Short mmCIF file of N, CA and C in Angstrom, two decimals:
data_model
loop_
_atom_site.label_atom_id
_atom_site.label_comp_id
_atom_site.label_asym_id
_atom_site.label_seq_id
_atom_site.Cartn_x
_atom_site.Cartn_y
_atom_site.Cartn_z
N MET A 1 -26.64 105.20 23.68
CA MET A 1 -25.64 106.38 23.77
C MET A 1 -24.73 106.58 22.79
N ARG A 2 -24.11 107.79 22.56
CA ARG A 2 -23.30 108.18 21.55
C ARG A 2 -22.32 108.72 22.25
N THR A 3 -20.89 108.18 21.99
CA THR A 3 -19.72 108.75 22.52
C THR A 3 -18.57 108.48 21.42
N THR A 4 -17.49 109.25 21.86
CA THR A 4 -16.36 109.17 20.86
C THR A 4 -15.40 108.00 21.55
N LEU A 5 -14.78 107.08 20.68
CA LEU A 5 -14.01 106.16 21.39
C LEU A 5 -12.90 105.97 20.47
N THR A 6 -11.48 106.01 20.98
CA THR A 6 -10.31 106.07 20.23
C THR A 6 -9.73 104.76 20.21
N LEU A 7 -9.54 104.00 19.08
CA LEU A 7 -9.03 102.62 18.94
C LEU A 7 -7.75 102.54 18.29
N GLU A 8 -6.96 101.66 18.84
CA GLU A 8 -5.60 101.54 18.08
C GLU A 8 -5.69 101.06 16.68
N ASP A 9 -4.82 101.50 15.85
CA ASP A 9 -4.97 101.03 14.52
C ASP A 9 -5.12 99.54 14.16
N ASP A 10 -4.46 98.51 14.84
CA ASP A 10 -4.49 97.38 14.50
C ASP A 10 -5.75 96.69 15.17
N LEU A 11 -6.44 97.12 16.06
CA LEU A 11 -7.67 96.65 16.74
C LEU A 11 -8.84 97.30 15.71
N ALA A 12 -8.63 98.60 15.39
CA ALA A 12 -9.66 99.10 14.58
C ALA A 12 -9.73 98.38 13.15
N ALA A 13 -8.69 97.79 12.71
CA ALA A 13 -8.51 97.10 11.50
C ALA A 13 -9.10 95.57 11.61
N HIS A 14 -8.88 95.09 12.68
CA HIS A 14 -9.48 93.75 13.01
C HIS A 14 -10.81 93.65 13.02
N LEU A 15 -11.51 94.78 13.76
CA LEU A 15 -12.66 94.95 13.95
C LEU A 15 -13.60 95.32 12.69
N LYS A 16 -12.86 96.10 11.86
CA LYS A 16 -13.50 96.42 10.42
C LYS A 16 -13.54 95.14 9.52
N ALA A 17 -12.49 94.32 9.49
CA ALA A 17 -12.48 92.96 8.74
C ALA A 17 -13.44 91.95 9.49
N ARG A 18 -13.68 92.07 10.63
CA ARG A 18 -14.64 91.24 11.19
C ARG A 18 -16.02 91.66 10.90
N ALA A 19 -16.19 92.90 11.06
CA ALA A 19 -17.54 93.33 10.59
C ALA A 19 -18.03 93.23 9.02
N GLU A 20 -16.91 93.26 8.21
CA GLU A 20 -17.18 92.88 6.57
C GLU A 20 -17.35 91.48 6.65
N GLU A 21 -16.70 90.50 7.40
CA GLU A 21 -16.80 89.15 7.27
C GLU A 21 -18.12 88.76 7.80
N LEU A 22 -18.75 89.32 8.76
CA LEU A 22 -20.22 88.98 9.28
C LEU A 22 -21.21 89.87 8.25
N GLY A 23 -20.89 90.79 7.60
CA GLY A 23 -21.76 91.70 6.97
C GLY A 23 -22.57 92.41 8.04
N VAL A 24 -22.01 92.81 8.86
CA VAL A 24 -22.65 93.70 9.88
C VAL A 24 -22.16 94.96 9.97
N PRO A 25 -22.81 96.26 10.44
CA PRO A 25 -22.12 97.48 10.73
C PRO A 25 -21.08 97.35 11.63
N PHE A 26 -20.14 98.46 11.58
CA PHE A 26 -19.02 98.50 12.56
C PHE A 26 -19.58 98.58 13.89
N LYS A 27 -20.18 99.54 14.24
CA LYS A 27 -20.76 99.68 15.48
C LYS A 27 -21.21 98.55 16.24
N GLN A 28 -21.80 97.72 15.32
CA GLN A 28 -22.68 96.57 15.85
C GLN A 28 -21.48 95.49 16.43
N ILE A 29 -20.44 95.39 15.62
CA ILE A 29 -19.33 94.52 15.92
C ILE A 29 -18.65 95.05 17.16
N VAL A 30 -18.58 96.20 17.27
CA VAL A 30 -17.83 96.87 18.45
C VAL A 30 -18.86 96.48 19.77
N ASN A 31 -19.75 96.74 19.67
CA ASN A 31 -20.87 96.31 20.94
C ASN A 31 -20.77 94.82 21.12
N GLN A 32 -20.82 93.95 20.07
CA GLN A 32 -20.85 92.63 20.24
C GLN A 32 -19.71 92.15 21.10
N VAL A 33 -18.41 92.71 20.35
CA VAL A 33 -16.98 92.23 21.30
C VAL A 33 -17.04 92.79 22.74
N ILE A 34 -17.47 93.91 22.78
CA ILE A 34 -17.57 94.61 24.03
C ILE A 34 -18.39 93.79 25.14
N ARG A 35 -19.39 93.32 24.65
CA ARG A 35 -20.34 92.71 25.24
C ARG A 35 -19.98 91.19 25.78
N GLU A 36 -19.21 90.48 24.68
CA GLU A 36 -18.67 89.30 24.81
C GLU A 36 -17.39 89.39 26.02
N GLY A 37 -16.56 90.22 25.80
CA GLY A 37 -15.49 90.62 26.66
C GLY A 37 -16.09 90.69 28.18
N LEU A 38 -17.06 91.58 28.33
CA LEU A 38 -17.59 91.75 29.60
C LEU A 38 -18.27 90.57 30.31
N ALA A 39 -18.78 89.60 29.52
CA ALA A 39 -19.46 88.44 30.10
C ALA A 39 -18.32 87.33 30.30
N GLU A 40 -17.30 87.52 29.46
CA GLU A 40 -16.26 86.56 29.71
C GLU A 40 -15.61 86.69 31.12
N THR A 41 -15.34 88.31 31.46
CA THR A 41 -14.58 88.75 32.68
C THR A 41 -15.56 88.37 33.70
N LYS A 42 -16.87 88.49 33.44
CA LYS A 42 -17.73 88.19 34.59
C LYS A 42 -17.65 86.76 34.96
N SER A 43 -17.76 85.72 34.16
CA SER A 43 -17.67 84.39 34.30
C SER A 43 -16.29 83.81 34.62
N ALA A 44 -15.20 84.62 34.39
CA ALA A 44 -13.92 84.32 34.62
C ALA A 44 -13.72 84.32 36.34
N GLY A 45 -14.59 85.15 37.01
CA GLY A 45 -14.58 85.39 38.26
C GLY A 45 -15.16 84.20 39.26
N ALA A 46 -15.40 83.18 38.49
CA ALA A 46 -15.92 82.05 39.37
C ALA A 46 -14.73 81.21 39.90
N VAL A 47 -14.96 80.64 41.08
CA VAL A 47 -13.92 80.04 41.76
C VAL A 47 -13.76 78.63 41.20
N PRO A 48 -12.45 78.26 40.69
CA PRO A 48 -12.22 76.90 40.39
C PRO A 48 -12.45 76.00 41.19
N ARG A 49 -12.94 74.75 40.97
CA ARG A 49 -12.98 73.65 41.92
C ARG A 49 -11.93 72.72 41.63
N THR A 50 -11.31 72.41 42.96
CA THR A 50 -10.11 71.49 42.92
C THR A 50 -10.67 70.12 43.37
N GLU A 51 -10.33 69.13 42.37
CA GLU A 51 -10.45 67.74 42.89
C GLU A 51 -9.27 66.98 43.33
N PRO A 52 -9.32 66.33 44.47
CA PRO A 52 -8.13 65.72 45.02
C PRO A 52 -8.01 64.51 43.99
N HIS A 53 -6.53 63.91 43.85
CA HIS A 53 -6.24 62.63 43.32
C HIS A 53 -5.00 62.06 43.82
N ALA A 54 -5.16 61.04 44.03
CA ALA A 54 -4.02 60.05 44.59
C ALA A 54 -2.84 59.90 43.41
N PHE A 55 -1.73 60.18 43.58
CA PHE A 55 -0.94 59.74 42.58
C PHE A 55 -0.07 58.74 42.85
N GLY A 56 -0.18 58.08 43.94
CA GLY A 56 0.53 56.82 44.19
C GLY A 56 2.13 57.12 44.65
N PHE A 57 2.32 58.20 45.09
CA PHE A 57 3.81 58.57 45.64
C PHE A 57 3.91 57.85 46.82
N LYS A 58 5.28 57.50 47.36
CA LYS A 58 5.66 56.67 48.28
C LYS A 58 5.50 57.65 49.75
N PRO A 59 4.99 57.15 50.73
CA PRO A 59 4.88 58.02 51.86
C PRO A 59 6.19 58.45 52.40
N GLY A 60 6.23 59.74 52.79
CA GLY A 60 7.56 60.46 53.40
C GLY A 60 8.04 61.46 52.20
N LEU A 61 7.48 61.20 50.95
CA LEU A 61 7.97 62.08 49.94
C LEU A 61 7.50 63.36 49.79
N ASP A 62 7.95 64.70 50.08
CA ASP A 62 7.37 66.02 50.07
C ASP A 62 7.22 66.48 48.55
N LEU A 63 5.96 66.54 48.25
CA LEU A 63 5.50 66.91 46.76
C LEU A 63 5.84 68.23 46.43
N ASP A 64 6.07 68.94 47.63
CA ASP A 64 6.52 70.33 47.40
C ASP A 64 8.13 70.55 46.83
N LYS A 65 8.67 69.39 46.96
CA LYS A 65 10.03 69.45 46.61
C LYS A 65 10.17 68.45 45.51
N MET A 66 9.54 68.58 44.41
CA MET A 66 9.64 67.64 43.21
C MET A 66 10.97 67.43 42.73
N ASN A 67 11.57 68.48 42.68
CA ASN A 67 13.12 68.60 42.10
C ASN A 67 13.76 67.45 42.75
N GLN A 68 13.68 67.70 44.20
CA GLN A 68 14.51 66.56 45.11
C GLN A 68 14.18 65.37 44.49
N ILE A 69 12.95 64.89 44.40
CA ILE A 69 12.60 63.60 44.01
C ILE A 69 13.27 63.18 42.50
N VAL A 70 13.15 64.16 41.75
CA VAL A 70 14.00 63.96 40.40
C VAL A 70 15.22 63.68 40.65
N ASP A 71 16.04 64.58 41.47
CA ASP A 71 17.51 64.43 41.82
C ASP A 71 17.62 62.95 42.38
N GLN A 72 16.96 62.59 43.34
CA GLN A 72 16.95 61.46 43.90
C GLN A 72 17.06 60.20 42.80
N LEU A 73 16.17 60.26 41.92
CA LEU A 73 15.91 59.10 40.99
C LEU A 73 17.06 59.11 40.23
N GLU A 74 17.41 60.17 39.66
CA GLU A 74 18.57 60.30 38.80
C GLU A 74 19.87 59.82 39.50
N ALA A 75 20.21 60.20 40.88
CA ALA A 75 21.32 59.75 41.50
C ALA A 75 21.24 58.29 41.53
N GLU A 76 19.93 57.60 42.01
CA GLU A 76 19.81 56.10 41.86
C GLU A 76 20.11 55.37 40.58
N SER A 77 19.67 56.03 39.62
CA SER A 77 19.85 55.57 38.13
C SER A 77 21.23 55.65 37.89
N ALA A 78 21.86 56.63 37.95
CA ALA A 78 23.36 56.63 37.77
C ALA A 78 24.25 55.79 38.69
N LEU A 79 23.80 55.56 39.97
CA LEU A 79 24.50 54.69 40.98
C LEU A 79 24.35 52.92 40.26
N ALA A 80 23.16 52.82 40.00
CA ALA A 80 22.91 51.49 39.32
C ALA A 80 23.75 51.28 37.99
N ARG A 81 23.69 52.18 37.23
CA ARG A 81 24.50 52.17 35.81
C ARG A 81 26.02 52.04 36.26
N GLN A 82 26.36 52.72 37.31
CA GLN A 82 27.87 52.66 37.61
C GLN A 82 28.00 51.14 38.29
N ASN A 83 27.28 50.55 38.91
CA ASN A 83 27.23 49.19 39.56
C ASN A 83 27.33 48.41 38.40
N GLU A 84 26.52 48.48 37.44
CA GLU A 84 26.32 47.50 36.27
C GLU A 84 27.69 47.44 35.53
N SER A 85 28.57 48.59 35.57
CA SER A 85 29.59 48.71 34.44
C SER A 85 30.83 48.10 35.20
N ARG A 86 30.75 47.77 36.44
CA ARG A 86 31.91 46.98 37.24
C ARG A 86 31.83 45.52 37.07
#
């Protein structure tokens, strides 16, 4: 199919350079890049697999509140340093 395609200057320059680098015609590299992009988009639609992992956190800690855990640890550490300096 023959069509007119308007490319942005930076993209056209990149494609021309790539075509020269590979020694192929400009239209061939444009088709190749479009095919690769479409294949990548198609494979990107796959659902990622989630694998559970035990991190060894103490029971009762809400992992959705990680900042709270960090604050608690920092407070305990500061209290321990304060007790050591007395």
